Coordinates of C-alpha atoms in Angstrom, one line a residue:
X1 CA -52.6 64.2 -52.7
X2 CA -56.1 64.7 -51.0
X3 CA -57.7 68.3 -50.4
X4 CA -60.5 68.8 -48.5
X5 CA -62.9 68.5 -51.0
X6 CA -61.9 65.2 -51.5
X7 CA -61.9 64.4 -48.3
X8 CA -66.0 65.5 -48.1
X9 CA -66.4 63.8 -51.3
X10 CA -65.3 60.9 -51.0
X11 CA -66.5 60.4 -46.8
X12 CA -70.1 62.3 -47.7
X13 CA -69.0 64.1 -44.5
X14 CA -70.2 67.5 -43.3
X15 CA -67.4 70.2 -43.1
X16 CA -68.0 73.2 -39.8
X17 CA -69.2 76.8 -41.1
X18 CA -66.2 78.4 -39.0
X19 CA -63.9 76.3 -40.5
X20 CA -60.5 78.1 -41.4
X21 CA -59.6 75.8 -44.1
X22 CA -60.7 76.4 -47.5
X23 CA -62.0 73.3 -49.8
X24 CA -58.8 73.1 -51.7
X25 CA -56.4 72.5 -49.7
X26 CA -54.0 69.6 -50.1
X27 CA -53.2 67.6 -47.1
X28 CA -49.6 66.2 -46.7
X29 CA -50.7 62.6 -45.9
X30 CA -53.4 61.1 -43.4
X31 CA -53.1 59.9 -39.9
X32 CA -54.5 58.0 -37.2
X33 CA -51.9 58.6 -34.3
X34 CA -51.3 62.0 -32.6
X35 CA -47.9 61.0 -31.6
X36 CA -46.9 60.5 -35.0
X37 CA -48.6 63.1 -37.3
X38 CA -46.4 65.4 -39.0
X39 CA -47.5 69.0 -40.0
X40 CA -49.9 69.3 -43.1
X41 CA -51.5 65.6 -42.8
X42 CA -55.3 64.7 -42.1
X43 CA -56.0 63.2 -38.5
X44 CA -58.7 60.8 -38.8
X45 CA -60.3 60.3 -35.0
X46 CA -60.6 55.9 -35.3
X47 CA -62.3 54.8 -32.2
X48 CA -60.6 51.0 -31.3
X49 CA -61.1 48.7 -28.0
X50 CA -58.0 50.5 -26.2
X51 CA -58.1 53.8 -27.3
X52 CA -60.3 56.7 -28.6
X53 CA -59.0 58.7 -31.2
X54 CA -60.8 62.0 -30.1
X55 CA -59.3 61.7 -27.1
X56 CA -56.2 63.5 -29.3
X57 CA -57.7 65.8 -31.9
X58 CA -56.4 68.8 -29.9
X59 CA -52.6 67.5 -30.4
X60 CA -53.4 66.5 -34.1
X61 CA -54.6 70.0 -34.8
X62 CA -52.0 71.7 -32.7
X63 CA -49.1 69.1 -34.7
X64 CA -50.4 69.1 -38.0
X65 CA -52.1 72.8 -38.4
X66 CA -54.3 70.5 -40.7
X67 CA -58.0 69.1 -40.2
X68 CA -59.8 66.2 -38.8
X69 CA -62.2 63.7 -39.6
X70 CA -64.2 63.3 -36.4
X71 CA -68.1 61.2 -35.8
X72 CA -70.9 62.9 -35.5
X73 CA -71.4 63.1 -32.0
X74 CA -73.7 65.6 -31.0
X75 CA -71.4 65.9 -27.4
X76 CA -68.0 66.2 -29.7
X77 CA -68.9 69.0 -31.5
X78 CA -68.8 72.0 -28.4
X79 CA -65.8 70.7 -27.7
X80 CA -64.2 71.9 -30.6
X81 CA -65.7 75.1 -32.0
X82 CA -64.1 76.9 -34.6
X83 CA -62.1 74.0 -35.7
X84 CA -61.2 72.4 -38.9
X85 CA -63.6 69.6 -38.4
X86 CA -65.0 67.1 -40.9
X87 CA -67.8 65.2 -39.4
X88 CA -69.0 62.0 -40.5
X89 CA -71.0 58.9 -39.0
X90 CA -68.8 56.5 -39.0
X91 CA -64.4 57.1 -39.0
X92 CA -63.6 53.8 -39.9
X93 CA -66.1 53.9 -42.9
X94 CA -64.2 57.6 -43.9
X95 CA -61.2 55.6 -44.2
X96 CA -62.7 52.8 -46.1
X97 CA -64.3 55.2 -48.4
X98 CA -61.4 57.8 -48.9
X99 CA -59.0 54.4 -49.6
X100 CA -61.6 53.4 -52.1
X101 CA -61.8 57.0 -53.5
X102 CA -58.3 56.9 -53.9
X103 CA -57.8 53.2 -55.6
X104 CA -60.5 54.5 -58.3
X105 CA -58.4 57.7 -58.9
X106 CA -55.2 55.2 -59.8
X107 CA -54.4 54.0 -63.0
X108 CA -51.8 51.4 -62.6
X109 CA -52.2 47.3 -61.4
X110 CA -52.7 47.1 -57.9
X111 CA -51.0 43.5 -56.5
X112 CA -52.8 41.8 -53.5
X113 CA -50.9 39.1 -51.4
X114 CA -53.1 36.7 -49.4
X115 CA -52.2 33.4 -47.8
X116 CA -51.6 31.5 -44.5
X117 CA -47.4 32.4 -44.7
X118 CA -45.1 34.2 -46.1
X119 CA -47.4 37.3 -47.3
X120 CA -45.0 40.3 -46.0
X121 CA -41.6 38.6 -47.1
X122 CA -43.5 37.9 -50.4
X123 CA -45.2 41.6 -50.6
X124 CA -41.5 43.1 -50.2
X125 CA -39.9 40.5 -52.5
X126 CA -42.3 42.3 -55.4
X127 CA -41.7 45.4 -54.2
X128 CA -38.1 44.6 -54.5
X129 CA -38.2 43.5 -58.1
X130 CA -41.1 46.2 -59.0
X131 CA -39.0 49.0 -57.5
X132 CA -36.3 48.6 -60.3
X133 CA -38.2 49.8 -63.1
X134 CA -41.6 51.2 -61.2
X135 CA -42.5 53.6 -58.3
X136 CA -44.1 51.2 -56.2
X137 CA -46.5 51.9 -53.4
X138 CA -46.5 49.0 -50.8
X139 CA -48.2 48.3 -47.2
X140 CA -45.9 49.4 -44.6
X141 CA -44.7 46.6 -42.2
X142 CA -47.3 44.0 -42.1
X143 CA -50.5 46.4 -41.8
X144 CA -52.5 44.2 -43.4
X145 CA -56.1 44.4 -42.0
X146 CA -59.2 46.9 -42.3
X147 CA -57.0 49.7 -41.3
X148 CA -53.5 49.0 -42.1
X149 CA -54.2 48.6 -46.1
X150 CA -56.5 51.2 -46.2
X151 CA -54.1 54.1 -44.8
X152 CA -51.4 52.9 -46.8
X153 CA -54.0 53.1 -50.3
X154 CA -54.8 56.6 -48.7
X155 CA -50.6 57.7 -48.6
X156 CA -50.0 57.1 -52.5
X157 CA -48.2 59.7 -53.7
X158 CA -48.3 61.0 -57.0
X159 CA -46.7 59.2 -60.1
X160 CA -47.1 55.7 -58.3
X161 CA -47.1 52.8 -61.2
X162 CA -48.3 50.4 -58.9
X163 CA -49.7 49.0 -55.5
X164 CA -48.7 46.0 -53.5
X165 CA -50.5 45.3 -51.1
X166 CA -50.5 42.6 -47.8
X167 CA -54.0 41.1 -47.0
X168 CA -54.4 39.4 -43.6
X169 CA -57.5 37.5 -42.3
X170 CA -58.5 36.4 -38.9
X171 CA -62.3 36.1 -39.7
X172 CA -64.5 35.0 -42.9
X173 CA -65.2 38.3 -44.9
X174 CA -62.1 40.2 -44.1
X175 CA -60.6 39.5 -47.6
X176 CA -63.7 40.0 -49.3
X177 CA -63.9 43.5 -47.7
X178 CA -60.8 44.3 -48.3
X179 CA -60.5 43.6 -51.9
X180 CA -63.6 45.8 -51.8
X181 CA -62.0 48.9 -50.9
X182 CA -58.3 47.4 -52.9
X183 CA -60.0 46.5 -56.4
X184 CA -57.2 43.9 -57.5
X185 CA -56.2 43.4 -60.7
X186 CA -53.6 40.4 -59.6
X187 CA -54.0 38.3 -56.6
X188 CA -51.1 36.2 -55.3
X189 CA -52.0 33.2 -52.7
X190 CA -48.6 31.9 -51.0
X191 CA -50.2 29.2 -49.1
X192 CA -53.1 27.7 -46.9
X193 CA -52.4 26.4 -43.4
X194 CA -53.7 26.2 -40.0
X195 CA -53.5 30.0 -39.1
X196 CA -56.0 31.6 -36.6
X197 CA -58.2 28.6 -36.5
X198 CA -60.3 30.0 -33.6
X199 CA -61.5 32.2 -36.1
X200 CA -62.1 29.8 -38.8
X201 CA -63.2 26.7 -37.4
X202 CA -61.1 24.5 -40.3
X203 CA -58.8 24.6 -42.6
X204 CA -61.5 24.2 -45.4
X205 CA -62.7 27.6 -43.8
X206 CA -59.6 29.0 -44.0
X207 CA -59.1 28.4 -47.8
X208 CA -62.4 29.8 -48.3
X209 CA -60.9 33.0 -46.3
X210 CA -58.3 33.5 -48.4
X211 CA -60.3 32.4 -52.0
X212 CA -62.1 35.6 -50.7
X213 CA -59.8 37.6 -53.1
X214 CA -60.9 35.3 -56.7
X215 CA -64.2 37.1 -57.5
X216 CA -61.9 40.7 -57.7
X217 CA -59.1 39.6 -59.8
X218 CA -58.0 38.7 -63.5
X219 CA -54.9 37.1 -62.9
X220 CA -54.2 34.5 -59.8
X221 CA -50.3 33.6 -58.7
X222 CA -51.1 30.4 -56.5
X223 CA -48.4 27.7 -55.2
X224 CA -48.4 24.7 -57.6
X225 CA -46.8 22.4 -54.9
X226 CA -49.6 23.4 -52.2
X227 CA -52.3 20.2 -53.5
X228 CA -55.2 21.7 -50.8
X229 CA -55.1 25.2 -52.3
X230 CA -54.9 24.1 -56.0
X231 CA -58.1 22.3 -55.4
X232 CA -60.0 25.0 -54.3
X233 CA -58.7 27.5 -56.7
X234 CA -59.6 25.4 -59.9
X235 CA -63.7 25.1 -59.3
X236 CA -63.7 29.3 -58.2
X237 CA -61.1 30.8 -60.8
X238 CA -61.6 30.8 -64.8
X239 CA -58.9 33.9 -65.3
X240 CA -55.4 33.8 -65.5
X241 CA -53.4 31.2 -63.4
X242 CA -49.4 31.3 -63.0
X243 CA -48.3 29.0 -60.8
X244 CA -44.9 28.6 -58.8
X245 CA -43.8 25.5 -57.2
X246 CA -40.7 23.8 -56.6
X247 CA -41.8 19.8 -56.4
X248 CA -44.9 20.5 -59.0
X249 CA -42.3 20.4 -62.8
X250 CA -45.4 21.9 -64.4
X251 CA -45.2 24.8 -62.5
X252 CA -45.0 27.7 -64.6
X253 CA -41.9 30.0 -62.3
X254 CA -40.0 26.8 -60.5
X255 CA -36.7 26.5 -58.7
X256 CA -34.1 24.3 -59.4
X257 CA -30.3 23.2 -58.3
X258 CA -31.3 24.5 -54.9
X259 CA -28.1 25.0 -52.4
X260 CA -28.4 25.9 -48.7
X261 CA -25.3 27.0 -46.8
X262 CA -25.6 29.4 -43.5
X263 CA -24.2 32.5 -45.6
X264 CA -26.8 32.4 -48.5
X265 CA -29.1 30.9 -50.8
X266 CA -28.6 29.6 -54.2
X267 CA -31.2 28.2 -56.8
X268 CA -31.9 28.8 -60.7
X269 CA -35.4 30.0 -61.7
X270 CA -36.9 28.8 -64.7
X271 CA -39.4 30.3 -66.4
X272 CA -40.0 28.2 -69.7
X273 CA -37.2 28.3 -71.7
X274 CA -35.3 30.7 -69.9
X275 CA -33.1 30.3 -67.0
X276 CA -31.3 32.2 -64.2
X277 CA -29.2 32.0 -61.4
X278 CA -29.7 33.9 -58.1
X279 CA -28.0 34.3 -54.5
X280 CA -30.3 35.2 -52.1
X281 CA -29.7 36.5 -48.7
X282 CA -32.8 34.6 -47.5
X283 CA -32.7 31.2 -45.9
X284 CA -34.8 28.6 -45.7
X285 CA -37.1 26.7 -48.1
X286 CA -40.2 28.6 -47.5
X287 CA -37.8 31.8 -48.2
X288 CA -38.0 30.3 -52.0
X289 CA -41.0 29.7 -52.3
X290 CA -41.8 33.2 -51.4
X291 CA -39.1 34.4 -54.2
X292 CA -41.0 32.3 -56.9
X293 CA -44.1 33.7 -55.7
X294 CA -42.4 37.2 -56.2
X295 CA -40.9 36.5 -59.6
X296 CA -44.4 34.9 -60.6
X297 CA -46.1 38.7 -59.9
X298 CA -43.4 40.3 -61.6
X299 CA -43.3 38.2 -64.7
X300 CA -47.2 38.6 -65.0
X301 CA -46.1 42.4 -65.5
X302 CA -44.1 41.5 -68.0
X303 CA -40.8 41.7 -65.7
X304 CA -38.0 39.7 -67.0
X305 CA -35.4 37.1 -65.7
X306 CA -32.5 40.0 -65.0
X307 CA -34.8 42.2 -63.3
X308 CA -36.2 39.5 -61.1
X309 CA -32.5 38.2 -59.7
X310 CA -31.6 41.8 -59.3
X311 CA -35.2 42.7 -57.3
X312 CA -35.1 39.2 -55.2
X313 CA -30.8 39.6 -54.8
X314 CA -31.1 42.9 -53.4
X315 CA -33.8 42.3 -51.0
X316 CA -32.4 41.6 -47.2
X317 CA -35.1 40.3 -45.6
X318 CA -37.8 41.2 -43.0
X319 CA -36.6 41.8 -39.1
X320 CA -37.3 38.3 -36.8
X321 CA -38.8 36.6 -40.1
X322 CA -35.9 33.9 -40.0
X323 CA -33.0 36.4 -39.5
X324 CA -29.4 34.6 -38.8
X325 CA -27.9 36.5 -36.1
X326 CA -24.1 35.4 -34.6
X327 CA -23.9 35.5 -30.7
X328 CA -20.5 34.5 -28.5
X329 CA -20.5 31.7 -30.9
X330 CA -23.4 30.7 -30.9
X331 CA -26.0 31.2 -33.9
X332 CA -29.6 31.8 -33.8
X333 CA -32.4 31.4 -35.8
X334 CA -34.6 34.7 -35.4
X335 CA -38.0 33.8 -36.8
X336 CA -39.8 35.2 -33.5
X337 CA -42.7 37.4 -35.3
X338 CA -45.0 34.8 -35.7
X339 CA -46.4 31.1 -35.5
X340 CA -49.0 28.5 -36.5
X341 CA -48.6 25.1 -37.3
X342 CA -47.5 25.2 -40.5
X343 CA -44.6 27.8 -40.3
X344 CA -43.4 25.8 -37.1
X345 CA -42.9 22.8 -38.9
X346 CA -41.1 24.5 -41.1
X347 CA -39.2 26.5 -39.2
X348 CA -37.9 23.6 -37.3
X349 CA -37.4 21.5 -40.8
X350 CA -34.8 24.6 -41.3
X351 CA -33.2 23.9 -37.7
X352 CA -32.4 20.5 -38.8
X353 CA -31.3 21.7 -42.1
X354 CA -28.3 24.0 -40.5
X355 CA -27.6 21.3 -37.8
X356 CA -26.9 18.7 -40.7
X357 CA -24.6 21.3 -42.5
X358 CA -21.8 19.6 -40.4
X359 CA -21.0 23.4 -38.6
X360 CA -22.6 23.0 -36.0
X361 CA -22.6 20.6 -32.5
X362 CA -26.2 20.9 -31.0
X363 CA -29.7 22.3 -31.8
X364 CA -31.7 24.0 -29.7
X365 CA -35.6 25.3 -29.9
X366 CA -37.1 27.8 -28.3
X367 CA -40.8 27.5 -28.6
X368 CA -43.4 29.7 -27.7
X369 CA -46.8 29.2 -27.8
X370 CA -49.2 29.3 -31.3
X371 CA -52.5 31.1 -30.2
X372 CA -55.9 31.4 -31.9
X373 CA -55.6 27.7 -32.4
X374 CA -58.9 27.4 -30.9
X375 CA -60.3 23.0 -30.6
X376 CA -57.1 22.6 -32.1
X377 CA -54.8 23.8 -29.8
X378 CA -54.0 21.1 -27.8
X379 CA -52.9 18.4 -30.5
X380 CA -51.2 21.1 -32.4
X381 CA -48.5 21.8 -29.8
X382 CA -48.3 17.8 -29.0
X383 CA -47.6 17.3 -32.2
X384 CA -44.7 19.8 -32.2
X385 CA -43.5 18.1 -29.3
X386 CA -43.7 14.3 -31.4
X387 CA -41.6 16.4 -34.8
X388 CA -38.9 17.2 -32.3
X389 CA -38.7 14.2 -30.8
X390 CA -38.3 11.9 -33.9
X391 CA -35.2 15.1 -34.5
X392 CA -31.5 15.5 -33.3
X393 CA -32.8 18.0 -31.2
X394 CA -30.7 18.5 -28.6
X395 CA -32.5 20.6 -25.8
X396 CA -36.4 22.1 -26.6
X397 CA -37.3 25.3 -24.2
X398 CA -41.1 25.5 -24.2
X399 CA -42.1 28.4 -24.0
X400 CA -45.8 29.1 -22.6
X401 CA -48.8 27.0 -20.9
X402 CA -49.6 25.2 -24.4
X403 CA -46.3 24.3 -25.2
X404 CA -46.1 22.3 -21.6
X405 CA -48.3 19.7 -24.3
X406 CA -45.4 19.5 -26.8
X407 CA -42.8 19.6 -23.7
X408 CA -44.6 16.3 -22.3
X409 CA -44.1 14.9 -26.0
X410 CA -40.8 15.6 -26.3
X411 CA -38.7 12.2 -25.3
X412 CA -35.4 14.2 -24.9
X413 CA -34.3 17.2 -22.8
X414 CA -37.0 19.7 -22.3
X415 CA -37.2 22.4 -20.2
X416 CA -40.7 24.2 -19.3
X417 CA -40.8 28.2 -19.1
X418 CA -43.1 31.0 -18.5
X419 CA -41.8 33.9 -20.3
X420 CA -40.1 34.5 -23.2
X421 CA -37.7 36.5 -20.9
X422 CA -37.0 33.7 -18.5
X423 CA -36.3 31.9 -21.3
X424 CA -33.1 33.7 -22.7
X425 CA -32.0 34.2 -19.1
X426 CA -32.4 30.3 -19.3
X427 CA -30.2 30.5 -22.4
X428 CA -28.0 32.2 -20.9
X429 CA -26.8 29.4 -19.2
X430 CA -27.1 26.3 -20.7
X431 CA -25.9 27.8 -24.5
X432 CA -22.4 27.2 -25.9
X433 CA -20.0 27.5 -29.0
X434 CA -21.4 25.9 -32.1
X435 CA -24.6 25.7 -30.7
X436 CA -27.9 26.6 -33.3
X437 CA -30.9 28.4 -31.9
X438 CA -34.2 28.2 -33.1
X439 CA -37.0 31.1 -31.5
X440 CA -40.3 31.3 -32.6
X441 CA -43.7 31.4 -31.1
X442 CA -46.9 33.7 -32.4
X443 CA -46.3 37.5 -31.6
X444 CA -48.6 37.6 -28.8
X445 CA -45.6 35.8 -27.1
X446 CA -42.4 38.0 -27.9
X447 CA -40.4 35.8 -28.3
X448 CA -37.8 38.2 -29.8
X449 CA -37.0 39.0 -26.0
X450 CA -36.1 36.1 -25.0
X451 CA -33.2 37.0 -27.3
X452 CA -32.9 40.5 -25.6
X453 CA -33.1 38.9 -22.2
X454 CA -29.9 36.9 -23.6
X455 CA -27.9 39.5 -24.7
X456 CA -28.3 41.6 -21.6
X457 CA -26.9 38.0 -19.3
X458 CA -24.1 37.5 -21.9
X459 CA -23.0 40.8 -22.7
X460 CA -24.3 43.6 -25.4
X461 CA -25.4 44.0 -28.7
X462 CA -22.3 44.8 -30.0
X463 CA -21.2 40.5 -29.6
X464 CA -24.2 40.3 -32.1
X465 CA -23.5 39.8 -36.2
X466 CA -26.8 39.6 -38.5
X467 CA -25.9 37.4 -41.3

C-alpha cells in the first residue's frame, strides 16, 4: 500500500500547498485510465501517441476522491488549483520510479519471463503452481512492456511471497530497462524466434534482446532443446542454469510418454529421479514446453513434483492462445492473439497433429498476416505458403496483403481475403462436419473475428463448446 509520502519519495515530485490530502494517506491502488479507476487509487496522467492522460484528471479526481501525479507543466497547473496534485517532470519516469520503490520494499523472489513465445501461458503456468502454496503477484494479461510491468509491480498488495512477471521486447534495451525497475532474482527464457524483426534487424539481435535479462539474475530457466539460445546463454551466464527440454535427455525438467488426443494432454515429467504423471488441459507441443518451463521455476523454489501437476493440471489456459472450441460440428483451433514465424509453424505442425488423429475429414487455415517482419517479410509468408503445401491441407484462407505471398505458394486450394471478418463470412460457407480450423495471424489482424463473423452467419454463441 503506497501513501503519499511514498509517492513524493519515491517520484522526487513536488506536492501543491492547498493540497487537501495529508502525507499519509494510503492509496487503494494506482491508475492510468479514468474510465477504470476505482475510489481511493492514485491517477497517474501518462502522456502516449493517442491519448493524453491530463486530458482526464478531473474524472480521476471526481472517481477516485484520491490524488494525481501530473508533469510539471507551467500551463497545467491553473487548471487545477486547489487540487490534490503531485507534480513531477516526467509521468512515465514516476511510474518507473514508484515500481522500483516498490520492488526494493519486497522481500520475496521476483520471476521474470522473457522469450520469443509462450511468455504469458508460461507466466500463468507459474502462477498456477506458485499459487498453491504462495500469494503470488503476477502481470495481468500480457502487459508486458514499460508500462504494463511497472503498474502491476506498483498494485502488490501486502503479504505477497512472490512476483512473476511477463517481459516483452520490440526494441534492443527494453529488457534491460525493464529488469532495471524488476530486479530479478530468476529469469526464465522460453525461446528465441523471429518475432518483431523490424525492430531487431536479426535473429542474432533478437537473442541479444532477450539475454538482456542475464546481467540481473542468479538463477536462468532456459529451453535445452532450443540449440540458438543455449549458445548464447553459455558465453553471458556463470549463475545457476536449469534447463527444460523435451528432445535434449540431459535436460534437467524433461517430458516423456507424451500423448495428444483433442480432449487433453498427457506426458510424465522427470525431474532426476523422480517422476510424475500429469493431464493437461493444454494442447499442443509448444503447450509442454511451456509446462516444463513452469515446473523448471517452481522447482528452483524448491516446489515439488505434486505441487507442480496440481499447479500445471488446474490451469485452463489463456483466451485465443490455442483454445479448442466446437462449432455446428466443426472444430477450431483459436490461437488468434498473435503471430511470427516461429509460432506459425507451429501452430500449423498442431493442425496436422489433430487432422492425423483419424477424427477428423479436412483441415483448414486461416492465416492472417505476421507484421513487424520488416526485410523479412516477404520470404516469411512464402514460406508459410511452401509448409502448407508439402501438408494435407485441405483449403488455406489467406488472410491480409502479405499472406497473398504464401497464397501464391500454396499448390492446393487457396483463397485470398481482406479482412479477418470476410474471412469467417467466407467460412461460413465453405465449412462442414468434421472439418478442423486453424486461425491465427499477429494481433494487429484480429483474427479472433473472423470467428465472430462466423458465428453471427451460422447461428450464436450458444452452438459454441470450449474444450
Amino acid at each position: 500500500m503506497l501513501s503519499i509520502r511514498d509517492v513524493i519519495e519515491a517520484t522526487a515530485g513536488r506536492m501543491t500547498g492547498d493540497s487537501p490530502l495529508s502525507g499519509n494517506i494510503v492509496f487503494t491502488g494506482v491508475s492510468i485510465d479514468s474510465r477504470t479507476i476505482k475510489k481511493g487509487e492514485l491517477f497517474i496522467a501518462l502522456k502516449g501517441d493517442r491519448f493524453d492522460g491530463h486530458d482526464f484528471v478531473d474524472n480521476a479526481l471526481k472517481t477516485a476522491e484520491g490524488a494525481v501525479v501530473i508533469s510539471n507543466f507551467k500551463s497545467q497547473i491553473s487548471n487545477f488549483k486547489n487540487k490534490p496534485l503531485i507534480f513531477v517532470d516526467d509521468t512515465l519516469k514516476a511510474l518507473h520510479d514508484l515500481a522500483g520503490h516498490v520492488r526494493k520494499g519486497f522481500k520475496g523472489n521476483v520471476i521474470c519471463v522473457v522469450g520469443s513465445n509462450g511468455k504469458t501461458t508460461t507466466k500463468e503456468l507459474i502462477s498456477s503452481i506458485l499459487g498453491g502454496r504462495l500469494k503470488v503477484l503476477k502481470t495481468a494479461g500480457n502487459l508486458n512492456n514499460h508500462i504494463g510491468m511497472p503498474l502491476s509491480i506498483v498494485g502488490m498488495e501486502e503479504n505477497t511471497d512472490v512476483m512473476v512477471l511477463e517481459m516483452g521486447t520490440n526494441r534492443p534495451g527494453d529488457i534491460d530497462e525493464l529488469c532495471g525497475i524488476a530486479l530479478p532474482d530468476i529469469g526464465v527464457v522460453t525461446n528465441i524466434g523471429y518475432e518483431h524483426l523490424q525492430g531487431f534487424g536479426s535473429l542474432h539481435k533478437v537473442r541479444d534482446s532477450e539475454l538482456e535479462i542475464i546481467p540481473y539474475i542468479k538463477k536462468m530457466i532456459v529451453n535445452a532443446d532450443d540449440a540458438f539460445l543455449i549458445e548464447g546463454v553459455k558465453p553471458k551466464f556463470d549463475g545457476e542454469v536449469i534447463t527444460f527440454g523435451i528432445q535434449s535427455h540431459n535436460s534437467d525438467i524433461t517430458a516423456e510418454d507424451i500423448v495428444f488426443s483433442d480432449e487433453e494432454t498427457k506426458f510424465m515429467i522427470r525431474a532426476g529421479n523422480e517422476r510424475i504423471d500429469v493431464h493437461s488441459m493444454l494442447f499442443g507441443l509448444f503447450n509442454i514446453y511451456n509446462s516444463l518451463a513452469a515446473a523448471s521455476a517452481a522447482y528452483a523454489l524448491g516446489f515439488n513434483l505434486r505441487e507442480i501437476k496440481s499447479g500445471i493440471e488446474s490451469f485452463g489456459g489463456v483466451g485465443m492462445r490455442f483454445e479448442v472450441k466446437r462449432h455446428m460440428g466443426a472444430t477450431f483451433l483459436n490461437d488468434a492473439y498473435n503471430a511470427n514465424p516461429s509460432s506459425m509453424r507451429e501452430s500449423v505442425n498442431e493442425l496436422m497433429r489433430f487432422l492425423n488423429s483419424g477424427k477428423y475429414k479436412r483441415a483448414v487455415a486461416v492465416l492472417g498476416d505476421m507484421l513487424e517482419l520488416g526485410d523479412y517479410e516477404v520470404e516469411e509468408h512464402k514460406k508459410i505458403g511452401r509448409m502448407l503445401s508439402e501438408l494435407p491441407v485441405d483449403i488455406f484462407i489467406g488472410v491480409g496483403p502479405l499472406m497473398v505471398h504464401a497464397v501464391e505458394e500454396f499448390k492446393g486450394k487457396g483463397i485470398r481475403i481482406g479482412t479477418s471478418e470476410e474471412a469467417g463470412a467466407k467460412l461460413a460457407k465453405i465449412i462442414k462436419e468434421g472439418d478442423v480450423i486453424l486461425i491465427k495471424g499477429s494481433r494487429g489482424m484480429r483474427m479472433e473475428r473472423a470467428m465472430e463473423s462466423l458465428f453471427n452467419s451460422r447461428g450464436s454463441r450458444e452452438n459454441c463448446n470450449v474444450v
